[in-house]
Amino acid sequence: MAEPRFRRRKEDRPAEITAAALAEFSDKGYDAARVDDVAKRAGVSKGLLYLYFRTKEELFKAVVRSFVSPRIQALENGIRDTELSAEAFLRGPFLEFAKQIPKSPVRVLVRLIIAEGPKYPDLTKYYWDNVVTHGLSAIRQLIARGVRNGEFKASALDEFPQMLVAPVLFSVVWTSVFSKQHSLDSDRFIETNLEIILSAIRDTA
Amino acid sequence: MAEPRFRRRKEDRPAEITAAALAEFSDKGYDAARVDDVAKRAGVSKGLLYLYFRTKEELFKAVVRSFVSPRIQALENGIRDTELSAEAFLRGPFLEFAKQIPKSPVRVLVRLIIAEGPKYPDLTKYYWDNVVTHGLSAIRQLIARGVRNGEFKASALDEFPQMLVAPVLFSVVWTSVFSKQHSLDSDRFIETNLEIILSAIRDTA
Amino acid sequence: MAEPRFRRRKEDRPAEITAAALAEFSDKGYDAARVDDVAKRAGVSKGLLYLYFRTKEELFKAVVRSFVSPRIQALENGIRDTELSAEAFLRGPFLEFAKQIPKSPVRVLVRLIIAEGPKYPDLTKYYWDNVVTHGLSAIRQLIARGVRNGEFKASALDEFPQMLVAPVLFSVVWTSVFSKQHSLDSDRFIETNLEIILSAIRDTA
Amino acid sequence: MAEPRFRRRKEDRPAEITAAALAEFSDKGYDAARVDDVAKRAGVSKGLLYLYFRTKEELFKAVVRSFVSPRIQALENGIRDTELSAEAFLRGPFLEFAKQIPKSPVRVLVRLIIAEGPKYPDLTKYYWDNVVTHGLSAIRQLIARGVRNGEFKASALDEFPQMLVAPVLFSVVWTSVFSKQHSLDSDRFIETNLEIILSAIRDTA
DNA sequence: TATGAATGAGATTTCATTCAT
DNA sequence: TATGAATGAAATCTCATTCAT
């Protein structure tokens, strides 16, 4: 035929497909999302999708990989490179980071991990290895730094850095599940929790 | 012949079936759980199951109803009838209640609601109406009582009673998803969170 | 217990059940009619129904038997015993008989025979033996009598007594199938057909 | 290996499947016909069948559409375009058309409409809209033409064009139901009926 | 690469029939 | 007799995956 249609570059394909998959999973959940619809949304044939991702499960994993990991990476880098005090970092960049999660598309992935994780052990492992441990150890370092330079006293937070994460997870879940019933002001909820924790660990001696 | 092909136990059946369903949902999740297996586990034919529960969804709702509602009821009654001070109640019965949730079978249901809720709006509504609002309003009353009699000062907790729930939800999710990777001491996690919150709202003026 | 409830007499049971079955079949068709509903409508337990009729098919046959045969019997007797002329009988009792069929509950059975007959050969045979041949031979006799006493000339009707039946069957089918689309004045339709046939066979020589 | 597991023949599939469905419906009736068997008979997997016809009911409709509609169309066109007199058309093309119906596969569909119509209202509506009204109005036009040009006198046939159809329906039903008991000479039956009607409406003034 | 027609295992649900009570 | 709880075979429909083109 005379005129070759515009073709997206091959390198973009996987990203386009995972983006479409995230959208489908978000709308329907993992099981109910049909591979057919993912392909359609990505503007690609089913066969091609299977060329890039060998199974639906593989596709799911790729979605998690491509959307969650970068965020955590960013947090880690931020903590490593910052010149702010620990408290200033928590009130600034960390809070910012935490507040946007319940509003971003990633929140869907958190729900999916909760929902499907038990069924896909190696996905859970991947998530643990690449997301949870990284995030947690970054937070731990930040707190340790705060203790070292006299901002914070030794406290339960040393043992349970998860305390800073719990309100975020709660907001994500609440927002995902009860959006029709109630709207939580997740910004203030997360902020308030942070303040309470800070006031409990600040070294006021 | 020794054993009759079936027995008539109309009264026990529903409970036996919901128990089997909880177990099966717990192992596989809602979608992956097969009605056939639920029936088998209950020692009952598929047909009989459908005599008591008209659809798989109906069965799911019945499971929620029979396992979650009673617990919340108990909490509500406890708060209504207690003669303890607000703080004493939080440190005593409430903490007890909160701590056992991540260990009890109900924890599975919490995960299921998170996982399947968006797909079954009326289940979510049921859960909201019968579990969340009851639980929340009971907690709110307890806090209000504490404020009224001078134990607590006015605080963010008045607006966000969810703060007392977030660590519990976090523990449930963590335990459900990462049981293979890490074991959270959920008792101490929940306790610690409670202590921090209490120290922040105690009226020390 | 003190007061024995009123109990219908045992002899009536089968009739009550076939009546209920006719009603159910009429509403739903044979396949879609549920034995459970027939029993419920008859005010009887499913078990008892199966005591009287060993299978659903048996029940179906009994319904045909009890509702159709008596009518044909009546027609036969009428033709045998009448003192009317052939034409007078056709315009009188026969027409009356023919006109009420599309309006009576029996019309359902005609439709059922058409629908299910091919699936139940022995039911078809029963219907043939007990309904069709009787009816047809009665009509044939009537016509022969008319020819014998000079009312009618020899005609195609001798060979095809079905010609008198076709409009009735047509009315039954039309009424059963297209009741929502169109209402046929079956009385006049049947009457008109009869008149045309009569005018064609009347011996006016 | 010799023969590929499947072939792609998008265009032919629907026709192959409806043909198989007609055969299967003819043997078993609508309800008793299993989709699986239809597929098998068409040499196709169940899944593919559902790719072309979204439900069993849809398949049924397609069968009606593809087999009945064309015939009626042909009749309509014949009546519109003919240069024959009304009587000549009735004795010629119309009679031909009428006589072959009880012998053609379409006869099965007529029986199916009678059997299943009441359960599938929109199928009945489709049949009414696309078959019955077309056929009837064509016949009506033919008769009106005959009256206009002095062949026929005004008669009951103006009101009841169904009179020309009743013998055909009767033949179809008889043939379908009582094939084992009796063989009706449907050609002569239909012919005779037509003659009688013609003799009654011919304008001999 | 790219397509989408084709497959087939499997899931939910229904209902005639049985049988302990 | 009479009940209705219990069975289990089957039927429709879905969808991840394959593969001829």
mmCIF file of N, CA and C (backbone and C1' of nucleotides) in Angstrom, chain C residues 33-35 46 50 56, chain E residues 14-19:
data_model
loop_
_atom_site.group_PDB
_atom_site.id
_atom_site.type_symbol
_atom_site.label_atom_id
_atom_site.label_comp_id
_atom_site.label_asym_id
_atom_site.label_seq_id
_atom_site.Cartn_x
_atom_site.Cartn_y
_atom_site.Cartn_z
ATOM 1 N N ALA C 33 -41.135 -25.497 33.081
ATOM 2 C CA ALA C 33 -41.976 -25.709 34.261
ATOM 3 C C ALA C 33 -41.211 -26.555 35.267
ATOM 4 N N ARG C 34 -41.160 -26.112 36.508
ATOM 5 C CA ARG C 34 -40.413 -26.889 37.487
ATOM 6 C C ARG C 34 -41.342 -27.741 38.342
ATOM 7 N N VAL C 35 -40.949 -28.962 38.523
ATOM 8 C CA VAL C 35 -41.754 -29.905 39.289
ATOM 9 C C VAL C 35 -42.064 -29.313 40.658
ATOM 10 N N LYS C 46 -43.201 -32.208 47.077
ATOM 11 C CA LYS C 46 -42.615 -32.790 45.890
ATOM 12 C C LYS C 46 -42.610 -34.310 45.987
ATOM 13 N N TYR C 50 -44.230 -37.223 43.389
ATOM 14 C CA TYR C 50 -43.494 -38.338 42.795
ATOM 15 C C TYR C 50 -44.065 -39.693 43.179
ATOM 16 N N LYS C 56 -41.421 -36.640 35.486
ATOM 17 C CA LYS C 56 -42.061 -35.436 34.949
ATOM 18 C C LYS C 56 -42.800 -35.788 33.660
ATOM 19 P P DT E 14 -29.658 -20.570 39.316
ATOM 20 O "O5'" DT E 14 -30.123 -21.925 38.627
ATOM 21 C "C5'" DT E 14 -30.102 -21.996 37.230
ATOM 22 C "C4'" DT E 14 -30.642 -23.329 36.814
ATOM 23 C "C3'" DT E 14 -31.941 -23.733 37.513
ATOM 24 O "O3'" DT E 14 -32.805 -24.189 36.483
ATOM 25 C "C1'" DT E 14 -30.344 -25.435 37.783
ATOM 26 P P DC E 15 -34.354 -24.249 36.714
ATOM 27 O "O5'" DC E 15 -34.548 -25.804 36.994
ATOM 28 C "C5'" DC E 15 -33.813 -26.694 36.173
ATOM 29 C "C4'" DC E 15 -34.046 -28.118 36.607
ATOM 30 C "C3'" DC E 15 -35.307 -28.355 37.442
ATOM 31 O "O3'" DC E 15 -35.791 -29.624 37.089
ATOM 32 C "C1'" DC E 15 -33.450 -29.036 38.658
ATOM 33 P P DA E 16 -37.323 -29.868 36.901
ATOM 34 O "O5'" DA E 16 -37.317 -31.454 36.741
ATOM 35 C "C5'" DA E 16 -36.647 -32.025 35.626
ATOM 36 C "C4'" DA E 16 -36.022 -33.353 36.019
ATOM 37 C "C3'" DA E 16 -36.974 -34.391 36.579
ATOM 38 O "O3'" DA E 16 -36.536 -35.664 36.104
ATOM 39 C "C1'" DA E 16 -35.349 -33.866 38.207
ATOM 40 P P DT E 17 -37.403 -36.927 36.442
ATOM 41 O "O5'" DT E 17 -36.767 -37.450 37.800
ATOM 42 C "C5'" DT E 17 -35.417 -37.918 37.772
ATOM 43 C "C4'" DT E 17 -34.946 -38.181 39.178
ATOM 44 C "C3'" DT E 17 -35.814 -39.123 40.016
ATOM 45 O "O3'" DT E 17 -34.987 -40.215 40.358
ATOM 46 C "C1'" DT E 17 -35.095 -37.294 41.287
ATOM 47 P P DT E 18 -35.560 -41.453 41.127
ATOM 48 O "O5'" DT E 18 -34.817 -41.389 42.538
ATOM 49 C "C5'" DT E 18 -33.430 -41.150 42.549
ATOM 50 C "C4'" DT E 18 -32.978 -40.936 43.972
ATOM 51 C "C3'" DT E 18 -33.485 -41.976 44.974
ATOM 52 O "O3'" DT E 18 -32.386 -42.275 45.804
ATOM 53 C "C1'" DT E 18 -34.046 -39.841 45.736
ATOM 54 P P DC E 19 -32.271 -43.668 46.535
ATOM 55 O "O5'" DC E 19 -32.435 -43.216 48.048
ATOM 56 C "C5'" DC E 19 -31.738 -42.067 48.504
ATOM 57 C "C4'" DC E 19 -32.279 -41.649 49.849
ATOM 58 C "C3'" DC E 19 -32.921 -42.781 50.660
ATOM 59 O "O3'" DC E 19 -32.657 -42.517 52.016
ATOM 60 C "C1'" DC E 19 -34.465 -41.091 50.396
#
